[in-house]
Amino acid sequence: MTKFVDSPYVLNMREVTRESYNRYWDERNGGNVSYRLLAEEVESYEDVHEVKASFELGFDASAIAGYYYLVTGTGRYFRNVYSRPTLDLGLVKISADGQSYDIVWGFEDGGKPTSEFPSHLMSHIERLKVNPEQRVVFHCHPTNLIAMSFTQPLDERHLSRILWKMQAESIVVFPQGIGVIPYMTPGTNDIGVKTSEKMAEFQAVLWPHHGLFASGVTLDETYGLVEVIEKAAMIFSQVGAQGGKILQEITDQELQEIAEFFGMTPHAGFLDL
């Protein structure tokens, strides 16, 4: 039997967190990731069968009872995850009644999951309803997207249209657009509830003046979603830096044609057709 630290799940988490840090999306201890794993993917490893610590969740997670989650730690720096995964990552199992979780691997120095863990789990619950294949929730601080939250109306249709129009791939990667919640204090169950409500409709949700919550089937897919959103926001920032005057654009009709070609359905009411 092999150890969990050598699993492809830990390796993938190490790679993605390092890349996100290198892109300046996760300064200091900013950002967190959770990755739902199935029992058959976990329980063959020799070092995941002992409960190291148990903690109350503070909300009802019975919808995901028994699931495992590989998650980054509270107060931990993404730049360190690659070199010390057994300290800065942990594998937890949600209790049978959904009220608590057990740490079964990692956090070897006594750490705990990110303070945003309840927000992650609430979003996981909602995304499971939308697409049971989605297993990842990724929170980071994309620079240009955050900047837009200071200069643009915090309106889902408005922001989605800007991001779609900045590059042809946007409407293919996130045809639902982008959800938006009001500014709220991070780390609370309240922001988790608001985010999960939006996650029922959107695969990515903006936390104004703070960052982005994104979801997907795999770590790579979810990271790619953030990449595309942030690239569109970067182009918008560059347009502003070049004077902000748009002489030509991708039209709404052209956006619809792109979506149809790739078999996507844009968010109802977001295009003027």
PDB file of C-alpha atoms in Angstrom:
ATOM      1  CA  MET A   1       0.000   0.000   0.000  1.00  0.00           C
ATOM      2  CA  THR A   2       1.191   3.522  -0.747  1.00  0.00           C
ATOM      3  CA  LYS A   3       0.933   6.732   1.196  1.00  0.00           C
ATOM      4  CA  PHE A   4      -1.597   9.403   0.395  1.00  0.00           C
ATOM      5  CA  VAL A   5       1.053  12.110  -0.016  1.00  0.00           C
ATOM      6  CA  ASP A   6       2.154  10.275  -3.181  1.00  0.00           C
ATOM      7  CA  SER A   7      -1.362  10.197  -4.643  1.00  0.00           C
ATOM      8  CA  PRO A   8      -2.212  12.056  -7.858  1.00  0.00           C
ATOM      9  CA  TYR A   9      -4.720  14.137  -5.892  1.00  0.00           C
ATOM     10  CA  VAL A  10      -2.077  15.628  -3.624  1.00  0.00           C
ATOM     11  CA  LEU A  11       0.314  16.158  -6.541  1.00  0.00           C
ATOM     12  CA  ASN A  12      -2.371  17.973  -8.524  1.00  0.00           C
ATOM     13  CA  MET A  13      -3.215  20.175  -5.532  1.00  0.00           C
ATOM     14  CA  ARG A  14       0.465  21.005  -5.048  1.00  0.00           C
ATOM     15  CA  GLU A  15       0.843  22.006  -8.691  1.00  0.00           C
ATOM     16  CA  VAL A  16      -2.319  24.104  -8.878  1.00  0.00           C
ATOM     17  CA  THR A  17      -1.674  26.022  -5.661  1.00  0.00           C
ATOM     18  CA  ARG A  18       1.890  26.784  -6.746  1.00  0.00           C
ATOM     19  CA  GLU A  19       0.734  28.045 -10.133  1.00  0.00           C
ATOM     20  CA  SER A  20      -1.968  30.187  -8.538  1.00  0.00           C
ATOM     21  CA  TYR A  21       0.559  31.726  -6.166  1.00  0.00           C
ATOM     22  CA  ASN A  22       2.945  32.439  -9.053  1.00  0.00           C
ATOM     23  CA  ARG A  23       0.149  34.347 -10.790  1.00  0.00           C
ATOM     24  CA  TYR A  24      -0.216  36.602  -7.710  1.00  0.00           C
ATOM     25  CA  TRP A  25      -3.743  35.334  -7.101  1.00  0.00           C
ATOM     26  CA  ASP A  26      -2.971  34.100  -3.588  1.00  0.00           C
ATOM     27  CA  GLU A  27      -0.779  36.487  -1.664  1.00  0.00           C
ATOM     28  CA  ARG A  28       0.306  35.546   1.871  1.00  0.00           C
ATOM     29  CA  ASN A  29      -2.381  33.164   3.203  1.00  0.00           C
ATOM     30  CA  GLY A  30      -5.020  34.295   0.734  1.00  0.00           C
ATOM     31  CA  GLY A  31      -6.976  31.669  -1.177  1.00  0.00           C
ATOM     32  CA  ASN A  32      -8.153  28.144  -0.464  1.00  0.00           C
ATOM     33  CA  VAL A  33      -9.114  25.006  -2.369  1.00  0.00           C
ATOM     34  CA  SER A  34     -11.224  21.945  -1.624  1.00  0.00           C
ATOM     35  CA  TYR A  35     -11.425  18.779  -3.706  1.00  0.00           C
ATOM     36  CA  ARG A  36     -14.112  16.135  -3.101  1.00  0.00           C
ATOM     37  CA  LEU A  37     -12.777  12.596  -3.282  1.00  0.00           C
ATOM     38  CA  LEU A  38     -14.628   9.320  -3.413  1.00  0.00           C
ATOM     39  CA  ALA A  39     -14.118   6.554  -0.855  1.00  0.00           C
ATOM     40  CA  GLU A  40     -12.670   4.220  -3.477  1.00  0.00           C
ATOM     41  CA  GLU A  41     -10.094   6.873  -4.393  1.00  0.00           C
ATOM     42  CA  VAL A  42      -8.971   7.306  -0.788  1.00  0.00           C
ATOM     43  CA  GLU A  43      -9.337   4.201   1.293  1.00  0.00           C
ATOM     44  CA  SER A  44      -6.702   2.097  -0.461  1.00  0.00           C
ATOM     45  CA  TYR A  45      -3.990   4.333   1.009  1.00  0.00           C
ATOM     46  CA  GLU A  46      -2.431   3.030   4.197  1.00  0.00           C
ATOM     47  CA  ASP A  47      -2.337   6.293   6.137  1.00  0.00           C
ATOM     48  CA  VAL A  48      -5.927   7.598   5.920  1.00  0.00           C
ATOM     49  CA  HIS A  49      -7.673   5.299   8.388  1.00  0.00           C
ATOM     50  CA  GLU A  50      -6.838   6.973  11.696  1.00  0.00           C
ATOM     51  CA  VAL A  51      -8.835   9.963  12.971  1.00  0.00           C
ATOM     52  CA  LYS A  52      -6.392  12.645  14.109  1.00  0.00           C
ATOM     53  CA  ALA A  53      -8.913  15.234  15.257  1.00  0.00           C
ATOM     54  CA  SER A  54     -12.614  16.037  14.957  1.00  0.00           C
ATOM     55  CA  PHE A  55     -14.369  19.407  14.736  1.00  0.00           C
ATOM     56  CA  GLU A  56     -17.911  20.703  14.536  1.00  0.00           C
ATOM     57  CA  LEU A  57     -18.938  22.281  11.237  1.00  0.00           C
ATOM     58  CA  GLY A  58     -21.488  24.741  12.581  1.00  0.00           C
ATOM     59  CA  PHE A  59     -24.087  23.957   9.907  1.00  0.00           C
ATOM     60  CA  ASP A  60     -25.950  20.973   8.487  1.00  0.00           C
ATOM     61  CA  ALA A  61     -23.801  19.195   5.888  1.00  0.00           C
ATOM     62  CA  SER A  62     -25.802  15.979   5.869  1.00  0.00           C
ATOM     63  CA  ALA A  63     -26.159  16.239   2.067  1.00  0.00           C
ATOM     64  CA  ILE A  64     -22.460  15.386   1.781  1.00  0.00           C
ATOM     65  CA  ALA A  65     -22.185  13.021   4.761  1.00  0.00           C
ATOM     66  CA  GLY A  66     -19.382  10.496   4.362  1.00  0.00           C
ATOM     67  CA  TYR A  67     -17.555  12.361   1.613  1.00  0.00           C
ATOM     68  CA  TYR A  68     -13.827  13.055   1.773  1.00  0.00           C
ATOM     69  CA  TYR A  69     -12.346  16.489   1.010  1.00  0.00           C
ATOM     70  CA  LEU A  70      -8.728  17.368   0.351  1.00  0.00           C
ATOM     71  CA  VAL A  71      -8.442  20.963   1.533  1.00  0.00           C
ATOM     72  CA  THR A  72      -5.866  23.682   2.147  1.00  0.00           C
ATOM     73  CA  GLY A  73      -5.219  24.816   5.711  1.00  0.00           C
ATOM     74  CA  THR A  74      -6.215  27.938   7.577  1.00  0.00           C
ATOM     75  CA  GLY A  75      -3.479  30.544   7.722  1.00  0.00           C
ATOM     76  CA  ARG A  76      -1.325  28.603   5.266  1.00  0.00           C
ATOM     77  CA  TYR A  77       0.484  30.075   2.293  1.00  0.00           C
ATOM     78  CA  PHE A  78      -0.095  28.673  -1.198  1.00  0.00           C
ATOM     79  CA  ARG A  79       3.600  29.174  -1.917  1.00  0.00           C
ATOM     80  CA  ASN A  80       4.429  26.532   0.722  1.00  0.00           C
ATOM     81  CA  VAL A  81       1.956  23.810  -0.251  1.00  0.00           C
ATOM     82  CA  TYR A  82       4.212  22.287  -2.898  1.00  0.00           C
ATOM     83  CA  SER A  83       7.164  21.770  -0.573  1.00  0.00           C
ATOM     84  CA  ARG A  84       5.261  20.761   2.578  1.00  0.00           C
ATOM     85  CA  PRO A  85       1.937  19.193   1.593  1.00  0.00           C
ATOM     86  CA  THR A  86       1.579  17.117   4.779  1.00  0.00           C
ATOM     87  CA  LEU A  87       1.505  20.346   6.812  1.00  0.00           C
ATOM     88  CA  ASP A  88      -0.510  22.678   4.608  1.00  0.00           C
ATOM     89  CA  LEU A  89      -3.023  20.181   3.189  1.00  0.00           C
ATOM     90  CA  GLY A  90      -5.434  17.913   4.993  1.00  0.00           C
ATOM     91  CA  LEU A  91      -7.859  15.162   4.108  1.00  0.00           C
ATOM     92  CA  VAL A  92     -11.105  15.270   6.063  1.00  0.00           C
ATOM     93  CA  LYS A  93     -14.183  13.078   6.161  1.00  0.00           C
ATOM     94  CA  ILE A  94     -17.644  14.516   6.809  1.00  0.00           C
ATOM     95  CA  SER A  95     -19.419  12.699   9.639  1.00  0.00           C
ATOM     96  CA  ALA A  96     -22.396  10.411   9.065  1.00  0.00           C
ATOM     97  CA  ASP A  97     -24.786  13.028  10.475  1.00  0.00           C
ATOM     98  CA  GLY A  98     -23.163  15.919   8.577  1.00  0.00           C
ATOM     99  CA  GLN A  99     -22.506  17.951  11.711  1.00  0.00           C
ATOM    100  CA  SER A 100     -18.746  17.531  12.029  1.00  0.00           C
ATOM    101  CA  TYR A 101     -15.636  16.322  10.220  1.00  0.00           C
ATOM    102  CA  ASP A 102     -12.638  14.137  11.003  1.00  0.00           C
ATOM    103  CA  ILE A 103      -9.074  14.925   9.929  1.00  0.00           C
ATOM    104  CA  VAL A 104      -7.637  11.641   8.657  1.00  0.00           C
ATOM    105  CA  TRP A 105      -4.467  12.821   6.910  1.00  0.00           C
ATOM    106  CA  GLY A 106      -2.236  15.891   6.768  1.00  0.00           C
ATOM    107  CA  PHE A 107      -2.140  19.006   8.973  1.00  0.00           C
ATOM    108  CA  GLU A 108       0.655  17.217  10.807  1.00  0.00           C
ATOM    109  CA  ASP A 109       1.506  20.246  12.931  1.00  0.00           C
ATOM    110  CA  GLY A 110      -2.032  20.523  14.290  1.00  0.00           C
ATOM    111  CA  GLY A 111      -3.521  22.663  11.534  1.00  0.00           C
ATOM    112  CA  LYS A 112      -7.150  22.802  10.431  1.00  0.00           C
ATOM    113  CA  PRO A 113      -8.971  23.425   7.160  1.00  0.00           C
ATOM    114  CA  THR A 114      -9.323  26.948   5.818  1.00  0.00           C
ATOM    115  CA  SER A 115     -11.671  29.256   7.692  1.00  0.00           C
ATOM    116  CA  GLU A 116     -13.688  29.317   4.460  1.00  0.00           C
ATOM    117  CA  PHE A 117     -14.308  25.560   4.697  1.00  0.00           C
ATOM    118  CA  PRO A 118     -18.024  25.951   5.562  1.00  0.00           C
ATOM    119  CA  SER A 119     -18.406  28.250   2.526  1.00  0.00           C
ATOM    120  CA  HIS A 120     -16.700  25.614   0.383  1.00  0.00           C
ATOM    121  CA  LEU A 121     -18.944  22.823   1.623  1.00  0.00           C
ATOM    122  CA  MET A 122     -22.113  24.881   1.151  1.00  0.00           C
ATOM    123  CA  SER A 123     -21.040  25.540  -2.438  1.00  0.00           C
ATOM    124  CA  HIS A 124     -20.176  21.872  -2.956  1.00  0.00           C
ATOM    125  CA  ILE A 125     -23.681  20.954  -1.830  1.00  0.00           C
ATOM    126  CA  GLU A 126     -25.272  23.310  -4.363  1.00  0.00           C
ATOM    127  CA  ARG A 127     -22.999  22.345  -7.243  1.00  0.00           C
ATOM    128  CA  LEU A 128     -23.715  18.659  -6.605  1.00  0.00           C
ATOM    129  CA  LYS A 129     -27.346  19.432  -7.355  1.00  0.00           C
ATOM    130  CA  VAL A 130     -26.404  21.149 -10.619  1.00  0.00           C
ATOM    131  CA  ASN A 131     -23.747  18.688 -11.762  1.00  0.00           C
ATOM    132  CA  PRO A 132     -22.801  15.673  -9.601  1.00  0.00           C
ATOM    133  CA  GLU A 133     -19.497  15.446 -11.486  1.00  0.00           C
ATOM    134  CA  GLN A 134     -18.260  18.754 -10.096  1.00  0.00           C
ATOM    135  CA  ARG A 135     -15.833  18.119  -7.252  1.00  0.00           C
ATOM    136  CA  VAL A 136     -13.747  21.266  -6.810  1.00  0.00           C
ATOM    137  CA  VAL A 137     -14.253  24.659  -5.200  1.00  0.00           C
ATOM    138  CA  PHE A 138     -11.428  27.148  -5.693  1.00  0.00           C
ATOM    139  CA  HIS A 139     -11.156  30.547  -4.012  1.00  0.00           C
ATOM    140  CA  CYS A 140      -8.495  33.040  -5.060  1.00  0.00           C
ATOM    141  CA  HIS A 141      -7.848  36.758  -5.544  1.00  0.00           C
ATOM    142  CA  PRO A 142      -7.501  37.529  -9.298  1.00  0.00           C
ATOM    143  CA  THR A 143      -6.099  41.052  -9.497  1.00  0.00           C
ATOM    144  CA  ASN A 144      -7.877  42.486 -12.522  1.00  0.00           C
ATOM    145  CA  LEU A 145     -11.257  41.008 -11.654  1.00  0.00           C
ATOM    146  CA  ILE A 146     -11.068  42.481  -8.148  1.00  0.00           C
ATOM    147  CA  ALA A 147     -10.164  45.853  -9.671  1.00  0.00           C
ATOM    148  CA  MET A 148     -13.315  45.697 -11.803  1.00  0.00           C
ATOM    149  CA  SER A 149     -15.398  45.331  -8.643  1.00  0.00           C
ATOM    150  CA  PHE A 150     -14.266  48.834  -7.636  1.00  0.00           C
ATOM    151  CA  THR A 151     -14.957  50.528 -10.968  1.00  0.00           C
ATOM    152  CA  GLN A 152     -17.984  48.692 -12.419  1.00  0.00           C
ATOM    153  CA  PRO A 153     -21.564  48.274 -11.232  1.00  0.00           C
ATOM    154  CA  LEU A 154     -21.899  45.090  -9.201  1.00  0.00           C
ATOM    155  CA  ASP A 155     -24.467  43.727 -11.602  1.00  0.00           C
ATOM    156  CA  GLU A 156     -24.257  40.164 -12.901  1.00  0.00           C
ATOM    157  CA  ARG A 157     -25.519  40.927 -16.384  1.00  0.00           C
ATOM    158  CA  HIS A 158     -23.243  43.949 -16.773  1.00  0.00           C
ATOM    159  CA  LEU A 159     -20.088  42.194 -15.591  1.00  0.00           C
ATOM    160  CA  SER A 160     -20.811  39.003 -17.517  1.00  0.00           C
ATOM    161  CA  ARG A 161     -21.306  40.908 -20.756  1.00  0.00           C
ATOM    162  CA  ILE A 162     -18.014  42.780 -20.326  1.00  0.00           C
ATOM    163  CA  LEU A 163     -16.107  39.577 -19.661  1.00  0.00           C
ATOM    164  CA  TRP A 164     -17.776  37.760 -22.549  1.00  0.00           C
ATOM    165  CA  LYS A 165     -16.976  40.564 -24.973  1.00  0.00           C
ATOM    166  CA  MET A 166     -13.279  40.728 -24.103  1.00  0.00           C
ATOM    167  CA  GLN A 167     -12.445  37.398 -25.783  1.00  0.00           C
ATOM    168  CA  ALA A 168     -14.270  34.798 -27.824  1.00  0.00           C
ATOM    169  CA  GLU A 169     -13.550  31.913 -25.425  1.00  0.00           C
ATOM    170  CA  SER A 170     -15.266  33.513 -22.424  1.00  0.00           C
ATOM    171  CA  ILE A 171     -18.830  32.654 -23.368  1.00  0.00           C
ATOM    172  CA  VAL A 172     -17.736  29.080 -24.131  1.00  0.00           C
ATOM    173  CA  VAL A 173     -16.017  28.578 -20.760  1.00  0.00           C
ATOM    174  CA  PHE A 174     -18.592  30.321 -18.556  1.00  0.00           C
ATOM    175  CA  PRO A 175     -21.844  30.664 -20.539  1.00  0.00           C
ATOM    176  CA  GLN A 176     -23.799  31.165 -17.299  1.00  0.00           C
ATOM    177  CA  GLY A 177     -21.874  34.393 -16.753  1.00  0.00           C
ATOM    178  CA  ILE A 178     -20.575  35.355 -13.350  1.00  0.00           C
ATOM    179  CA  GLY A 179     -22.566  35.627 -10.126  1.00  0.00           C
ATOM    180  CA  VAL A 180     -22.108  38.476  -7.656  1.00  0.00           C
ATOM    181  CA  ILE A 181     -22.815  38.752  -3.937  1.00  0.00           C
ATOM    182  CA  PRO A 182     -22.713  41.938  -1.853  1.00  0.00           C
ATOM    183  CA  TYR A 183     -19.523  42.729   0.020  1.00  0.00           C
ATOM    184  CA  MET A 184     -19.521  40.607   3.174  1.00  0.00           C
ATOM    185  CA  THR A 185     -17.071  39.643   5.901  1.00  0.00           C
ATOM    186  CA  PRO A 186     -15.122  36.559   4.764  1.00  0.00           C
ATOM    187  CA  GLY A 187     -14.875  33.442   6.892  1.00  0.00           C
ATOM    188  CA  THR A 188     -18.463  33.589   8.140  1.00  0.00           C
ATOM    189  CA  ASN A 189     -21.306  31.185   7.512  1.00  0.00           C
ATOM    190  CA  ASP A 190     -23.341  34.144   6.225  1.00  0.00           C
ATOM    191  CA  ILE A 191     -21.052  34.658   3.244  1.00  0.00           C
ATOM    192  CA  GLY A 192     -21.089  30.903   2.695  1.00  0.00           C
ATOM    193  CA  VAL A 193     -24.873  30.893   2.470  1.00  0.00           C
ATOM    194  CA  LYS A 194     -24.944  33.825   0.025  1.00  0.00           C
ATOM    195  CA  THR A 195     -22.253  32.250  -2.126  1.00  0.00           C
ATOM    196  CA  SER A 196     -23.950  28.868  -2.234  1.00  0.00           C
ATOM    197  CA  GLU A 197     -27.223  30.505  -3.260  1.00  0.00           C
ATOM    198  CA  LYS A 198     -25.415  31.968  -6.265  1.00  0.00           C
ATOM    199  CA  MET A 199     -23.597  28.702  -6.920  1.00  0.00           C
ATOM    200  CA  ALA A 200     -26.987  27.149  -7.608  1.00  0.00           C
ATOM    201  CA  GLU A 201     -27.014  29.294 -10.776  1.00  0.00           C
ATOM    202  CA  PHE A 202     -23.402  30.220 -11.530  1.00  0.00           C
ATOM    203  CA  GLN A 203     -20.169  28.252 -11.685  1.00  0.00           C
ATOM    204  CA  ALA A 204     -18.185  31.305 -10.592  1.00  0.00           C
ATOM    205  CA  VAL A 205     -19.157  33.939  -8.014  1.00  0.00           C
ATOM    206  CA  LEU A 206     -17.451  37.278  -7.397  1.00  0.00           C
ATOM    207  CA  TRP A 207     -16.810  38.439  -3.858  1.00  0.00           C
ATOM    208  CA  PRO A 208     -16.527  42.200  -4.497  1.00  0.00           C
ATOM    209  CA  HIS A 209     -13.249  43.824  -3.419  1.00  0.00           C
ATOM    210  CA  HIS A 210     -11.995  40.402  -2.344  1.00  0.00           C
ATOM    211  CA  GLY A 211     -11.876  37.559  -4.858  1.00  0.00           C
ATOM    212  CA  LEU A 212     -13.607  34.780  -6.736  1.00  0.00           C
ATOM    213  CA  PHE A 213     -15.236  31.461  -5.856  1.00  0.00           C
ATOM    214  CA  ALA A 214     -15.171  28.995  -8.748  1.00  0.00           C
ATOM    215  CA  SER A 215     -16.253  25.376  -9.157  1.00  0.00           C
ATOM    216  CA  GLY A 216     -15.571  22.582 -11.599  1.00  0.00           C
ATOM    217  CA  VAL A 217     -15.153  18.891 -12.289  1.00  0.00           C
ATOM    218  CA  THR A 218     -11.367  18.781 -11.839  1.00  0.00           C
ATOM    219  CA  LEU A 219      -8.713  21.027 -10.342  1.00  0.00           C
ATOM    220  CA  ASP A 220      -7.360  21.787 -13.800  1.00  0.00           C
ATOM    221  CA  GLU A 221     -10.778  22.647 -15.211  1.00  0.00           C
ATOM    222  CA  THR A 222     -11.604  24.895 -12.272  1.00  0.00           C
ATOM    223  CA  TYR A 223      -8.239  26.614 -12.438  1.00  0.00           C
ATOM    224  CA  GLY A 224      -8.817  27.089 -16.163  1.00  0.00           C
ATOM    225  CA  LEU A 225     -12.161  28.753 -15.455  1.00  0.00           C
ATOM    226  CA  VAL A 226     -10.422  31.276 -13.205  1.00  0.00           C
ATOM    227  CA  GLU A 227      -7.732  31.793 -15.861  1.00  0.00           C
ATOM    228  CA  VAL A 228     -10.280  32.668 -18.526  1.00  0.00           C
ATOM    229  CA  ILE A 229     -12.251  35.032 -16.272  1.00  0.00           C
ATOM    230  CA  GLU A 230      -9.097  36.802 -15.133  1.00  0.00           C
ATOM    231  CA  LYS A 231      -7.716  36.994 -18.698  1.00  0.00           C
ATOM    232  CA  ALA A 232     -10.927  38.725 -19.803  1.00  0.00           C
ATOM    233  CA  ALA A 233     -10.652  41.132 -16.855  1.00  0.00           C
ATOM    234  CA  MET A 234      -7.013  41.783 -17.768  1.00  0.00           C
ATOM    235  CA  ILE A 235      -7.944  42.630 -21.353  1.00  0.00           C
ATOM    236  CA  PHE A 236     -10.611  45.004 -20.027  1.00  0.00           C
ATOM    237  CA  SER A 237      -7.973  46.657 -17.839  1.00  0.00           C
ATOM    238  CA  GLN A 238      -5.646  47.000 -20.836  1.00  0.00           C
ATOM    239  CA  VAL A 239      -8.440  48.567 -22.879  1.00  0.00           C
ATOM    240  CA  GLY A 240      -8.818  51.117 -20.098  1.00  0.00           C
ATOM    241  CA  ALA A 241      -5.072  51.701 -20.015  1.00  0.00           C
ATOM    242  CA  GLN A 242      -5.184  52.415 -23.763  1.00  0.00           C
ATOM    243  CA  GLY A 243      -7.797  55.108 -23.282  1.00  0.00           C
ATOM    244  CA  GLY A 244     -10.928  53.002 -22.839  1.00  0.00           C
ATOM    245  CA  LYS A 245     -12.441  53.861 -26.209  1.00  0.00           C
ATOM    246  CA  ILE A 246     -13.716  50.691 -27.889  1.00  0.00           C
ATOM    247  CA  LEU A 247     -13.793  51.023 -31.671  1.00  0.00           C
ATOM    248  CA  GLN A 248     -14.957  47.489 -32.392  1.00  0.00           C
ATOM    249  CA  GLU A 249     -16.295  44.636 -30.303  1.00  0.00           C
ATOM    250  CA  ILE A 250     -17.725  41.136 -30.385  1.00  0.00           C
ATOM    251  CA  THR A 251     -21.437  41.770 -30.885  1.00  0.00           C
ATOM    252  CA  ASP A 252     -24.206  40.049 -28.966  1.00  0.00           C
ATOM    253  CA  GLN A 253     -25.228  38.218 -32.123  1.00  0.00           C
ATOM    254  CA  GLU A 254     -21.657  37.007 -32.593  1.00  0.00           C
ATOM    255  CA  LEU A 255     -21.541  35.862 -28.965  1.00  0.00           C
ATOM    256  CA  GLN A 256     -24.724  33.879 -29.540  1.00  0.00           C
ATOM    257  CA  GLU A 257     -23.235  32.299 -32.656  1.00  0.00           C
ATOM    258  CA  ILE A 258     -20.055  31.321 -30.772  1.00  0.00           C
ATOM    259  CA  ALA A 259     -22.127  29.752 -28.003  1.00  0.00           C
ATOM    260  CA  GLU A 260     -24.291  27.824 -30.457  1.00  0.00           C
ATOM    261  CA  PHE A 261     -21.254  26.554 -32.357  1.00  0.00           C
ATOM    262  CA  PHE A 262     -19.810  25.073 -29.170  1.00  0.00           C
ATOM    263  CA  GLY A 263     -23.148  23.789 -27.896  1.00  0.00           C
ATOM    264  CA  MET A 264     -23.449  26.280 -25.033  1.00  0.00           C
ATOM    265  CA  THR A 265     -26.484  28.193 -23.803  1.00  0.00           C
ATOM    266  CA  PRO A 266     -25.792  31.740 -22.578  1.00  0.00           C
ATOM    267  CA  HIS A 267     -27.515  32.924 -19.417  1.00  0.00           C
ATOM    268  CA  ALA A 268     -31.083  33.886 -20.287  1.00  0.00           C
ATOM    269  CA  GLY A 269     -31.528  37.635 -20.671  1.00  0.00           C
ATOM    270  CA  PHE A 270     -27.825  38.513 -20.699  1.00  0.00           C
ATOM    271  CA  LEU A 271     -27.590  39.029 -24.481  1.00  0.00           C
ATOM    272  CA  ASP A 272     -29.471  41.656 -26.491  1.00  0.00           C
ATOM    273  CA  LEU A 273     -30.753  39.779 -29.512  1.00  0.00           C
TER     274      LEU A 273
END
